[in-house]
Coordinates of C-alpha atoms in Angstrom, one line a residue:
M1127 CA -0.4 124.0 -69.6
A1128 CA -2.7 124.0 -72.6
A1129 CA -1.3 123.0 -75.9
V1130 CA -2.2 125.0 -79.0
V1131 CA -2.6 122.4 -81.7
A1132 CA -3.4 123.1 -85.3
T1133 CA -3.1 121.2 -88.5
A1134 CA -1.0 124.0 -89.8
A1135 CA 1.7 123.2 -87.3
L1136 CA 2.2 119.8 -89.1
P1137 CA 3.9 119.1 -92.5
A1138 CA 1.5 119.7 -95.4
Q1139 CA -0.6 116.6 -95.9
A1140 CA -3.9 117.3 -97.4
A1141 CA -6.0 114.7 -95.7
C1142 CA -4.2 114.9 -92.3
S1143 CA -6.6 115.5 -89.3
F1144 CA -4.8 116.1 -86.0
K1145 CA -7.0 117.1 -83.1
K1146 CA -6.6 117.3 -79.4
V1147 CA -9.7 115.9 -77.7
A1148 CA -8.8 116.0 -74.0
E1149 CA -6.2 117.3 -71.6
L1150 CA -6.0 115.1 -68.5
P1151 CA -4.6 116.7 -65.4
V1152 CA -1.9 114.5 -63.8
T1153 CA -0.9 114.7 -60.2
M1154 CA 2.3 112.9 -59.4
R1155 CA 2.0 111.0 -56.1
G1156 CA 5.7 110.2 -55.8
L1157 CA 6.4 108.4 -59.0
R1158 CA 2.7 107.4 -59.8
P1159 CA 0.8 109.6 -62.3
L1160 CA -2.7 109.9 -61.0
I1161 CA -5.5 111.1 -63.2
P1162 CA -9.2 111.8 -62.4
A1163 CA -12.0 109.8 -63.9
R1164 CA -15.7 109.3 -63.3
I1165 CA -17.4 105.9 -63.1
N1166 CA -21.2 105.6 -62.8
G1167 CA -21.3 109.2 -61.4
H1168 CA -18.5 108.7 -58.9
D1169 CA -15.2 110.6 -59.0
V1170 CA -12.1 108.4 -58.7
L1171 CA -8.4 108.6 -59.3
F1172 CA -6.5 106.1 -61.5
T1173 CA -2.8 105.5 -62.1
A1174 CA -2.1 106.1 -65.8
D1175 CA -0.5 102.8 -66.8
S1176 CA 0.8 102.8 -70.4
G1177 CA 2.1 99.3 -69.7
A1178 CA -1.2 97.6 -68.7
F1179 CA -3.0 95.7 -71.4
I1180 CA -6.3 96.3 -69.6
S1181 CA -7.5 98.6 -66.8
T1182 CA -7.8 97.3 -63.3
M1183 CA -9.8 98.3 -60.2
T1184 CA -9.5 97.5 -56.5
W1185 CA -12.4 95.9 -54.7
S1186 CA -12.7 99.0 -52.6
A1187 CA -13.2 101.2 -55.7
A1188 CA -15.5 98.6 -57.3
N1189 CA -17.7 98.7 -54.2
K1190 CA -17.7 102.5 -54.2
T1191 CA -18.6 102.9 -57.9
G1192 CA -21.1 100.0 -58.0
V1193 CA -19.0 97.9 -60.5
K1194 CA -19.9 94.2 -60.0
G1195 CA -17.6 91.2 -60.6
R1196 CA -18.9 89.0 -63.4
G1197 CA -16.7 85.9 -63.0
S1198 CA -13.0 85.2 -62.6
F1199 CA -10.4 85.9 -65.3
K1200 CA -7.3 83.6 -64.9
G1201 CA -3.9 84.1 -66.3
V1202 CA -3.5 87.8 -65.6
R1203 CA 0.3 88.4 -66.1
G1204 CA 2.3 91.0 -64.3
V1205 CA 6.0 91.4 -63.8
S1206 CA 5.9 88.9 -60.8
G1207 CA 3.9 86.2 -62.6
E1208 CA 0.3 85.2 -63.1
A1209 CA -2.8 85.7 -60.9
A1210 CA -6.5 85.4 -61.1
M1211 CA -8.9 88.5 -60.9
D1212 CA -12.6 89.1 -61.4
V1213 CA -13.9 90.9 -64.5
G1214 CA -16.3 93.8 -64.2
V1215 CA -17.9 96.3 -66.6
A1216 CA -18.6 99.9 -65.7
P1217 CA -21.7 101.0 -67.7
S1218 CA -20.6 104.7 -67.6
F1219 CA -17.0 105.8 -67.8
E1220 CA -15.7 109.4 -68.3
L1221 CA -12.3 111.0 -68.8
A1222 CA -12.0 114.8 -68.7
G1223 CA -15.7 115.0 -69.1
I1224 CA -15.6 112.9 -72.2
P1225 CA -18.1 110.0 -72.0
L1226 CA -16.3 106.8 -73.3
G1227 CA -19.3 104.5 -72.8
S1228 CA -18.8 101.3 -70.9
A1229 CA -15.4 100.2 -69.8
T1230 CA -14.0 96.8 -68.8
F1231 CA -11.9 96.3 -65.6
L1232 CA -10.2 93.5 -63.9
I1233 CA -11.1 93.7 -60.2
G1234 CA -8.9 92.5 -57.3
G1235 CA -6.4 93.4 -54.6
A1236 CA -5.9 96.7 -52.9
S1237 CA -3.8 99.8 -53.6
A1238 CA -1.0 101.1 -51.4
D1239 CA -2.9 104.5 -51.6
A1240 CA -6.5 104.5 -50.6
E1241 CA -7.2 107.3 -53.2
D1242 CA -5.9 105.2 -56.1
A1243 CA -8.8 103.2 -57.6
G1244 CA -6.6 101.1 -59.9
L1245 CA -4.7 101.3 -63.2
L1246 CA -5.9 102.9 -66.4
G1247 CA -4.5 100.7 -69.2
Q1248 CA -4.4 100.3 -73.0
N1249 CA -8.0 99.2 -73.4
L1250 CA -8.9 102.9 -72.7
L1251 CA -5.7 104.9 -73.4
G1252 CA -5.0 103.0 -76.6
R1253 CA -8.1 104.4 -78.2
F1254 CA -6.1 107.6 -78.8
D1255 CA -2.7 109.0 -79.7
V1256 CA -1.3 110.0 -76.3
E1257 CA 1.1 112.7 -75.2
Y1258 CA 2.8 112.1 -71.8
D1259 CA 3.9 115.5 -70.5
L1260 CA 4.3 114.4 -66.9
A1261 CA 6.8 117.1 -66.0
N1262 CA 4.0 119.7 -66.6
G1263 CA 1.3 117.5 -65.0
V1264 CA -0.6 116.7 -68.2
I1265 CA -1.6 113.8 -70.4
R1266 CA -3.1 114.9 -73.7
L1267 CA -5.3 112.7 -75.9
F1268 CA -5.5 113.2 -79.7
T1269 CA -7.5 111.8 -82.6
V1270 CA -5.3 111.4 -85.7
D1271 CA -6.5 110.4 -89.2
D1272 CA -4.7 110.1 -92.4
C1273 CA -1.4 111.4 -91.0
K1274 CA 0.8 108.5 -92.0
D1275 CA 3.9 110.6 -92.9
A1276 CA 3.3 113.7 -90.7
Y1277 CA 5.7 114.7 -88.0
L1278 CA 3.5 114.7 -84.8
A1279 CA 5.9 116.2 -82.2
Y1280 CA 4.0 119.5 -82.6
W1281 CA 5.8 121.2 -79.7
S1282 CA 9.2 120.8 -81.3
A1283 CA 8.7 122.9 -84.4
D1284 CA 12.4 122.5 -85.4
H1285 CA 11.9 118.8 -85.9
Q1286 CA 14.5 118.0 -83.2
A1287 CA 12.4 115.4 -81.5
G1288 CA 13.7 111.8 -81.5
M1289 CA 11.5 109.2 -83.1
L1290 CA 11.3 105.4 -82.6
T1291 CA 9.2 102.8 -84.3
M1292 CA 7.0 100.6 -82.1
G1293 CA 7.1 96.9 -82.3
V1294 CA 4.2 94.8 -83.7
R1295 CA 1.1 95.1 -81.6
S1296 CA -2.3 93.5 -81.3
R1297 CA -5.4 93.9 -79.3
H1298 CA -4.2 91.3 -76.8
R1299 CA -0.6 92.5 -76.8
P1300 CA -0.8 96.3 -76.9
D1301 CA 2.6 96.9 -75.2
I1302 CA 4.4 100.0 -76.4
V1303 CA 7.7 98.3 -77.3
V1304 CA 10.7 100.2 -78.7
S1305 CA 14.4 99.5 -79.3
A1306 CA 17.1 100.8 -76.9
A1307 CA 20.6 99.6 -76.0
V1308 CA 22.5 99.0 -72.7
T1309 CA 26.3 99.1 -73.0
G1310 CA 25.8 98.7 -76.8
Q1311 CA 23.7 95.5 -76.3
P1312 CA 20.3 96.0 -78.2
I1313 CA 17.2 95.5 -76.0
R1314 CA 13.5 95.7 -76.4
A1315 CA 11.9 98.1 -73.9
I1316 CA 8.2 98.6 -72.9
L1317 CA 7.1 102.2 -72.1
D1318 CA 5.3 101.8 -68.8
T1319 CA 4.1 104.7 -66.8
G1320 CA 2.7 102.3 -64.3
S1321 CA 6.2 101.3 -63.2
S1322 CA 7.5 104.0 -60.9
T1323 CA 11.1 103.2 -61.8
S1324 CA 12.7 101.8 -64.9
L1325 CA 13.7 98.2 -64.6
L1326 CA 16.1 96.0 -66.7
K1327 CA 15.5 92.3 -66.6
V1328 CA 18.3 90.4 -64.7
S1329 CA 18.9 88.0 -67.7
S1330 CA 19.0 90.9 -70.1
A1331 CA 21.4 92.8 -67.9
A1332 CA 23.7 89.7 -67.9
K1333 CA 23.8 89.7 -71.7
A1334 CA 25.1 93.3 -71.4
G1335 CA 27.8 92.2 -69.0
I1336 CA 26.0 93.3 -65.8
K1337 CA 25.4 90.7 -63.2
T1338 CA 24.0 90.9 -59.7
S1339 CA 27.4 89.8 -58.4
S1340 CA 29.3 92.4 -60.4
E1341 CA 31.4 95.0 -58.6
G1342 CA 29.3 98.0 -57.6
V1343 CA 26.0 96.2 -57.8
A1344 CA 23.9 96.4 -54.6
I1345 CA 20.5 95.0 -53.8
T1346 CA 18.1 97.8 -53.0
S1347 CA 14.6 96.5 -52.5
A1348 CA 12.0 93.7 -53.0
S1349 CA 8.3 94.0 -53.9
Y1350 CA 5.4 91.6 -54.5
G1351 CA 3.5 91.9 -57.7
V1352 CA 0.1 90.7 -58.8
S1353 CA 1.0 87.1 -58.3
G1354 CA 2.4 87.6 -54.8
R1355 CA 5.9 86.4 -55.9
R1356 CA 8.8 88.3 -54.4
V1357 CA 10.7 90.4 -56.9
D1358 CA 14.2 91.5 -56.0
T1359 CA 15.8 94.7 -57.4
W1360 CA 19.5 95.8 -57.6
L1361 CA 21.1 99.1 -58.5
A1362 CA 23.9 98.7 -61.0
P1363 CA 26.4 101.0 -62.6
V1364 CA 25.9 101.1 -66.4
A1365 CA 28.5 102.6 -68.8
S1366 CA 25.9 103.7 -71.4
F1367 CA 22.2 103.6 -72.1
A1368 CA 20.9 104.6 -75.6
F1369 CA 17.3 105.6 -76.4
G1370 CA 17.1 106.6 -80.0
D1371 CA 19.8 109.2 -80.5
E1372 CA 20.1 110.0 -76.8
Q1373 CA 23.1 108.7 -75.0
I1374 CA 23.2 108.5 -71.2
R1375 CA 26.7 107.6 -70.0
N1376 CA 28.0 106.4 -66.6
T1377 CA 24.6 106.2 -65.1
R1378 CA 23.0 103.6 -62.8
L1379 CA 20.0 101.4 -63.6
R1380 CA 17.8 99.2 -61.6
I1381 CA 17.9 95.6 -62.6
S1382 CA 15.2 93.3 -61.4
D1383 CA 14.0 89.7 -61.3
I1384 CA 10.9 90.6 -63.3
E1385 CA 9.0 88.4 -65.9
L1386 CA 8.9 90.1 -69.3
P1387 CA 8.4 87.3 -71.9
D1388 CA 8.8 89.5 -75.0
A1389 CA 10.9 92.4 -73.7
D1390 CA 14.0 93.2 -71.7
M1391 CA 13.2 96.4 -69.8
L1392 CA 10.4 98.6 -68.5
I1393 CA 11.0 102.3 -69.1
G1394 CA 9.0 103.8 -66.2
A1395 CA 7.7 107.1 -64.8
D1396 CA 11.2 108.2 -63.8
F1397 CA 12.2 108.4 -67.5
F1398 CA 8.9 110.0 -68.5
L1399 CA 9.4 112.8 -66.0
S1400 CA 12.6 113.8 -67.8
H1401 CA 11.0 113.6 -71.3
R1402 CA 8.0 114.7 -73.2
I1403 CA 6.8 111.6 -75.0
F1404 CA 4.1 111.3 -77.8
V1405 CA 2.9 107.8 -78.4
S1406 CA 1.3 107.7 -81.8
N1407 CA -0.9 104.6 -81.9
S1408 CA -2.0 105.8 -85.4
Q1409 CA 1.5 105.8 -86.8
S1410 CA 3.1 103.1 -84.5
R1411 CA 5.7 105.7 -83.6
V1412 CA 7.1 107.3 -80.4
Y1413 CA 8.3 110.9 -80.5
F1414 CA 10.3 112.3 -77.6
T1415 CA 12.3 115.3 -76.4
Y1416 CA 14.4 115.7 -73.3
N1417 CA 13.3 118.1 -70.5
G1418 CA 16.6 118.5 -68.7
G1419 CA 17.8 117.2 -65.3
P1420 CA 18.6 113.7 -64.3
V1421 CA 17.3 110.6 -66.1
F1422 CA 16.1 107.5 -64.3
H1423 CA 15.5 109.6 -61.2
L1424 CA 19.2 109.5 -60.4
D1425 CA 22.0 112.0 -60.3
G1426 CA 24.0 111.8 -63.4
P1427 CA 25.0 113.6 -66.6
A1428 CA 22.6 114.9 -69.2
P1429 CA 22.1 112.8 -72.3
A1430 CA 25.0 113.5 -74.7
K1431 CA 22.9 114.7 -77.6
I1432 CA 21.0 117.3 -75.6
A1433 CA 23.5 118.7 -73.1
A1434 CA 22.2 122.2 -72.9
A1435 CA 20.7 123.5 -69.6
P1436 CA 16.9 123.3 -69.5
S1437 CA 15.0 126.5 -70.1
A1438 CA 13.4 128.5 -67.3
A1439 CA 10.0 127.3 -66.1
E1440 CA 7.2 128.6 -68.2
P1441 CA 4.3 130.6 -66.7
L1442 CA 1.2 128.5 -66.3
A1443 CA -2.5 129.1 -66.6
D1444 CA -3.8 128.6 -63.1
A1445 CA -3.1 127.5 -59.5
D1446 CA -4.0 123.9 -60.3
A1447 CA -1.4 123.7 -63.1
Y1448 CA 1.3 125.1 -60.8
A1449 CA 0.4 122.6 -58.1
R1450 CA 0.6 119.7 -60.6
R1451 CA 4.0 120.9 -61.9
G1452 CA 5.2 121.3 -58.3
A1453 CA 4.3 117.6 -57.7
A1454 CA 6.2 116.6 -60.8
S1455 CA 9.3 118.5 -59.6
A1456 CA 9.0 117.0 -56.2
A1457 CA 9.0 113.5 -57.8
R1458 CA 12.2 114.4 -59.6
H1459 CA 13.7 115.6 -56.3
D1460 CA 13.8 119.2 -57.6
Y1461 CA 12.5 120.5 -54.3
A1462 CA 13.4 124.2 -54.9
A1463 CA 11.2 124.2 -58.0
A1464 CA 8.5 122.3 -56.3
Y1465 CA 8.3 124.7 -53.4
A1466 CA 8.3 127.7 -55.8
D1467 CA 5.4 126.3 -57.8
Y1468 CA 3.4 125.4 -54.6
A1469 CA 3.9 129.0 -53.3
K1470 CA 2.8 130.4 -56.7
A1471 CA -0.3 128.2 -56.6
I1472 CA -1.2 129.4 -53.1
E1473 CA -0.6 133.0 -54.1
L1474 CA -2.9 132.7 -57.1
D1475 CA -5.7 130.9 -55.2
P1476 CA -5.3 131.3 -51.4
K1477 CA -8.6 129.4 -50.8
A1478 CA -7.4 126.3 -52.8
S1479 CA -6.5 123.5 -50.4
A1480 CA -4.8 121.2 -52.9
P1481 CA -1.4 123.1 -53.1
R1482 CA -1.2 123.4 -49.3
F1483 CA -2.0 119.7 -49.1
A1484 CA 0.8 118.8 -51.5
R1485 CA 3.3 121.1 -49.8
A1486 CA 2.4 119.6 -46.4
D1487 CA 3.2 116.1 -47.8
L1488 CA 6.5 117.3 -49.1
Y1489 CA 7.4 119.0 -45.8
A1490 CA 6.5 115.7 -44.0
Q1491 CA 8.7 113.7 -46.4
Q1492 CA 11.6 116.0 -45.6
G1493 CA 11.1 115.8 -41.9
K1494 CA 9.7 119.3 -41.5
S1495 CA 6.8 118.1 -39.3
D1496 CA 5.9 121.5 -37.8
L1497 CA 5.5 123.1 -41.3
A1498 CA 3.6 120.1 -42.5
L1499 CA 1.2 120.3 -39.6
A1500 CA 0.7 124.0 -40.1
D1501 CA -0.2 123.5 -43.8
M1502 CA -2.5 120.6 -43.1
D1503 CA -4.3 122.6 -40.4
E1504 CA -5.0 125.2 -43.0
V1505 CA -6.2 122.5 -45.4
V1506 CA -8.7 121.2 -42.9
R1507 CA -9.9 124.8 -42.2
L1508 CA -10.4 125.4 -45.9
A1509 CA -12.0 122.0 -46.6
P1510 CA -13.3 120.6 -43.3
G1511 CA -15.1 117.7 -45.2
D1512 CA -11.9 116.5 -46.9
T1513 CA -11.5 113.1 -45.3
T1514 CA -8.1 112.5 -47.0
A1515 CA -6.7 115.6 -45.4
R1516 CA -8.1 114.4 -42.0
M1517 CA -6.3 111.1 -42.5
R1518 CA -3.0 112.8 -43.4
R1519 CA -3.3 115.1 -40.4
A1520 CA -4.1 112.1 -38.2
R1521 CA -0.9 110.5 -39.4
L1522 CA 1.1 113.6 -38.5
H1523 CA -0.5 113.6 -35.0
L1524 CA 0.3 109.9 -34.6
A1525 CA 3.9 110.6 -35.6
A1526 CA 4.0 113.2 -32.9
K1527 CA 2.5 110.7 -30.4
D1528 CA -0.7 112.7 -30.0
L1529 CA -3.3 109.9 -30.1
S1530 CA -6.2 112.0 -28.8
K1531 CA -5.9 114.5 -31.7
A1532 CA -5.4 111.7 -34.2
R1533 CA -8.5 110.0 -33.0
L1534 CA -10.6 113.1 -33.4
D1535 CA -9.5 113.4 -37.1
L1536 CA -10.1 109.7 -37.7
E1537 CA -13.6 109.8 -36.3
A1538 CA -14.4 113.0 -38.3
T1539 CA -13.7 111.0 -41.5
L1540 CA -16.5 108.7 -40.6
K1541 CA -19.0 111.4 -39.7
D1542 CA -21.0 111.3 -42.9
A1543 CA -19.9 107.8 -44.0
P1544 CA -22.2 104.7 -43.9
P1545 CA -21.5 102.3 -41.0
E1546 CA -20.0 99.8 -43.5
S1547 CA -17.6 102.3 -45.1
N1548 CA -14.3 101.0 -46.4
Q1549 CA -12.8 104.0 -44.7
L1550 CA -12.7 101.8 -41.6
I1551 CA -10.0 99.7 -43.3
D1552 CA -8.0 102.7 -44.2
I1553 CA -8.1 103.9 -40.6
A1554 CA -7.2 100.5 -39.3
R1555 CA -4.2 100.2 -41.6
L1556 CA -3.0 103.7 -40.7
L1557 CA -3.2 103.0 -36.9
G1558 CA -1.4 99.6 -37.4
D1559 CA 1.4 101.4 -39.4
E1560 CA 1.9 103.8 -36.6
G1561 CA 2.0 101.0 -33.9
Q1562 CA -1.4 101.7 -32.5
F1563 CA -2.4 98.1 -32.6
K1564 CA -5.2 98.1 -30.0
E1565 CA -6.9 101.1 -31.8
A1566 CA -6.5 99.4 -35.2
I1567 CA -8.3 96.3 -34.0
V1568 CA -11.4 98.3 -33.1
Y1569 CA -11.7 99.5 -36.7
Y1570 CA -11.1 96.1 -38.2
D1571 CA -13.8 94.8 -35.9
R1572 CA -16.3 97.4 -37.1
W1573 CA -15.6 96.7 -40.8
I1574 CA -15.8 92.9 -40.4
A1575 CA -19.1 93.0 -38.5
A1576 CA -20.6 95.1 -41.3
H1577 CA -19.3 92.9 -44.2
P1578 CA -20.1 89.3 -43.4
A1579 CA -20.0 88.2 -47.1
D1580 CA -17.5 90.6 -48.7
K1581 CA -14.9 89.3 -51.2
Q1582 CA -12.2 91.1 -49.3
M1583 CA -12.9 89.2 -46.1
S1584 CA -10.0 86.7 -46.3
N1585 CA -7.6 89.6 -46.8
I1586 CA -9.0 91.7 -44.0
L1587 CA -9.1 88.7 -41.6
N1588 CA -5.4 88.2 -42.4
Q1589 CA -4.7 91.9 -41.7
R1590 CA -6.4 91.7 -38.3
C1591 CA -4.5 88.5 -37.5
W1592 CA -1.2 90.1 -38.4
T1593 CA -2.0 93.2 -36.4
R1594 CA -2.7 91.1 -33.3
A1595 CA 0.5 89.1 -33.9
L1596 CA 2.6 92.3 -34.0
W1597 CA 0.8 93.6 -30.9
G1598 CA 1.4 90.3 -29.1
Q1599 CA -2.1 90.4 -27.6
E1600 CA -5.4 88.5 -28.2
L1601 CA -3.4 85.7 -29.7
D1602 CA -6.2 83.1 -29.5
A1603 CA -8.4 85.5 -31.6
A1604 CA -5.4 86.1 -33.9
L1605 CA -5.1 82.4 -34.6
A1606 CA -8.8 82.1 -35.3
D1607 CA -8.6 85.0 -37.8
C1608 CA -5.7 83.3 -39.7
N1609 CA -7.4 79.9 -39.7
L1610 CA -10.7 81.4 -41.0
S1611 CA -8.7 83.5 -43.6
L1612 CA -7.1 80.3 -44.9
D1613 CA -10.5 78.6 -45.0
K1614 CA -12.0 81.4 -47.1
G1615 CA -9.1 81.9 -49.5
R1616 CA -6.4 79.9 -51.3
K1617 CA -3.3 78.8 -49.3
D1618 CA -1.7 82.2 -49.4
P1619 CA 1.9 82.5 -48.2
A1620 CA 1.0 85.9 -46.6
I1621 CA -1.6 84.3 -44.4
L1622 CA 0.7 81.4 -43.5
D1623 CA 3.4 84.0 -42.6
S1624 CA 0.9 85.8 -40.3
R1625 CA -0.1 82.5 -38.6
G1626 CA 3.6 81.6 -38.2
M1627 CA 4.0 84.8 -36.2
V1628 CA 1.0 84.0 -34.1
H1629 CA 2.4 80.5 -33.3
L1630 CA 5.8 82.1 -32.5
R1631 CA 4.2 84.6 -30.1
R1632 CA 2.4 81.7 -28.4
G1633 CA 5.6 79.7 -28.1
E1634 CA 4.4 77.0 -30.5
L1635 CA 7.7 76.7 -32.2
D1636 CA 7.1 73.6 -34.3
A1637 CA 3.8 75.0 -35.7
A1638 CA 5.5 78.3 -36.4
I1639 CA 8.3 76.6 -38.3
D1640 CA 5.8 74.5 -40.3
D1641 CA 3.9 77.6 -41.4
Y1642 CA 7.0 79.5 -42.3
D1643 CA 8.3 76.4 -44.3
Q1644 CA 5.0 76.3 -46.3
A1645 CA 5.1 80.1 -46.9
L1646 CA 8.8 79.9 -48.0
R1647 CA 8.1 77.0 -50.4
M1648 CA 5.7 79.3 -52.3
T1649 CA 7.7 82.6 -51.8
P1650 CA 11.3 81.6 -51.0
K1651 CA 12.7 85.0 -50.0
M1652 CA 9.8 86.4 -48.0
P1653 CA 11.6 88.5 -45.4
W1654 CA 9.2 88.2 -42.4
S1655 CA 9.0 84.4 -42.9
L1656 CA 12.8 84.1 -43.0
Y1657 CA 13.1 86.3 -39.9
G1658 CA 10.3 84.5 -38.0
R1659 CA 11.6 81.0 -38.8
G1660 CA 15.1 82.2 -37.8
L1661 CA 13.8 83.3 -34.4
A1662 CA 11.8 80.0 -34.0
R1663 CA 14.8 77.9 -34.8
R1664 CA 17.1 79.8 -32.4
K1665 CA 14.5 79.3 -29.6
K1666 CA 14.6 75.6 -30.3
G1667 CA 18.4 75.6 -30.0
L1668 CA 19.0 75.4 -33.7
V1669 CA 21.2 78.5 -33.6
A1670 CA 23.2 78.0 -36.8
A1671 CA 20.1 77.2 -38.9
G1672 CA 18.3 80.1 -37.2
D1673 CA 21.1 82.5 -38.0

């Protein structure tokens, strides 16, 4: 939805210049805000990450766009600890058609989503004042000059927007830090669209009287950040959360074993979806208004200050805008609104494949497989060259146990791809996820044969080793893969975990336990290693230790 911005909408200030320079379309993929960019002439998607000090790129995206690594950068800090990544420079980078010149990226790892090239961080977003209107599928960029005392929440003409002052920042520490409070305990919070969910640090929660052992607190998940360290997360009842003059009472927050040296909490995309937030880098202020609906992506009461029901959905400009707002509603679990917007998008542009694609994904998430497959069939008919749609439809066929149809779609994605395409890895992972291990190995073989010196080799060898271990076949080859992977890379707990499973499958119990011991010394709560070591110990007769 386009914003009409004029200096006249702001308080009189003779020299104030307030100009919108770009409107970035945002598609929510779950709770990840994806925006399009262009690197060296290649179209890519990035997660908009207001919490990243520098932008990052996967090796797959770097290969696709021709960005070369120029040496290692150590000490990259994420919520799980530190890691080392390569540094690369893209000579040509564009956002919304605006050439921004060269752009620096840290290169490393892989994304959970093959379409996601990496994270767009503060070295690029921080050049502007940025409005995050995720509920409407838009991020807007502004240039602001000499507006020191101006009120910049232009959409709230009655000056009802909340306002917070940002903490001190620098080029090397550009975090957007604001004050908040949990059960009355003051905290420092980082506004971080790259974090899907808001997370309160365990030690900070304890200061507010909330412990992992408290009544009603339950462990919910674990993840592995940039360092590979396991990060546990709990869901905890919280009497109150204050953000400026908003009060959210009797809610539930996620608390997590994250590393935040100078802050207590990450305020993530779940919070952004329920708010319209303007980050004024020029003023060091944050303006915000509440959209309505649950906050923190959980059922609960509306903030006390703004308890009125949200207004009816506004009409939008085109089918793409409806589709993006539908994705945002789906992310907030407002499925009725999402389906309504997808239907409107399809009505406005029956030949557009994107709204049907998004609706098919939502149908699939809700277990409506027949409706999902019908929509995806139409997507492939409308856009037969859309390899992502083919991959999605292949996943639906695999879920329906129709391997022959899935194989046709998977091979179609490679029709115009070069023999060494990274699409081979995406296919192998998809087949492995669906338990088609023998088929997955075929695609890993093809990629490895075509990439004898690729920097991803250690990781891919480990994936092939793990796939064979789960399959329980070709175990000699699996062991060779894991050994070679360890030779090529650092002593990674994930590789030791894979090799432990291979030894377990081969009945080599002492070797399995040794690998699991090494992995768990580095990552003490890795679930597969604990499980595998438990099985190995039981098989040796050490039942109590195994249990």
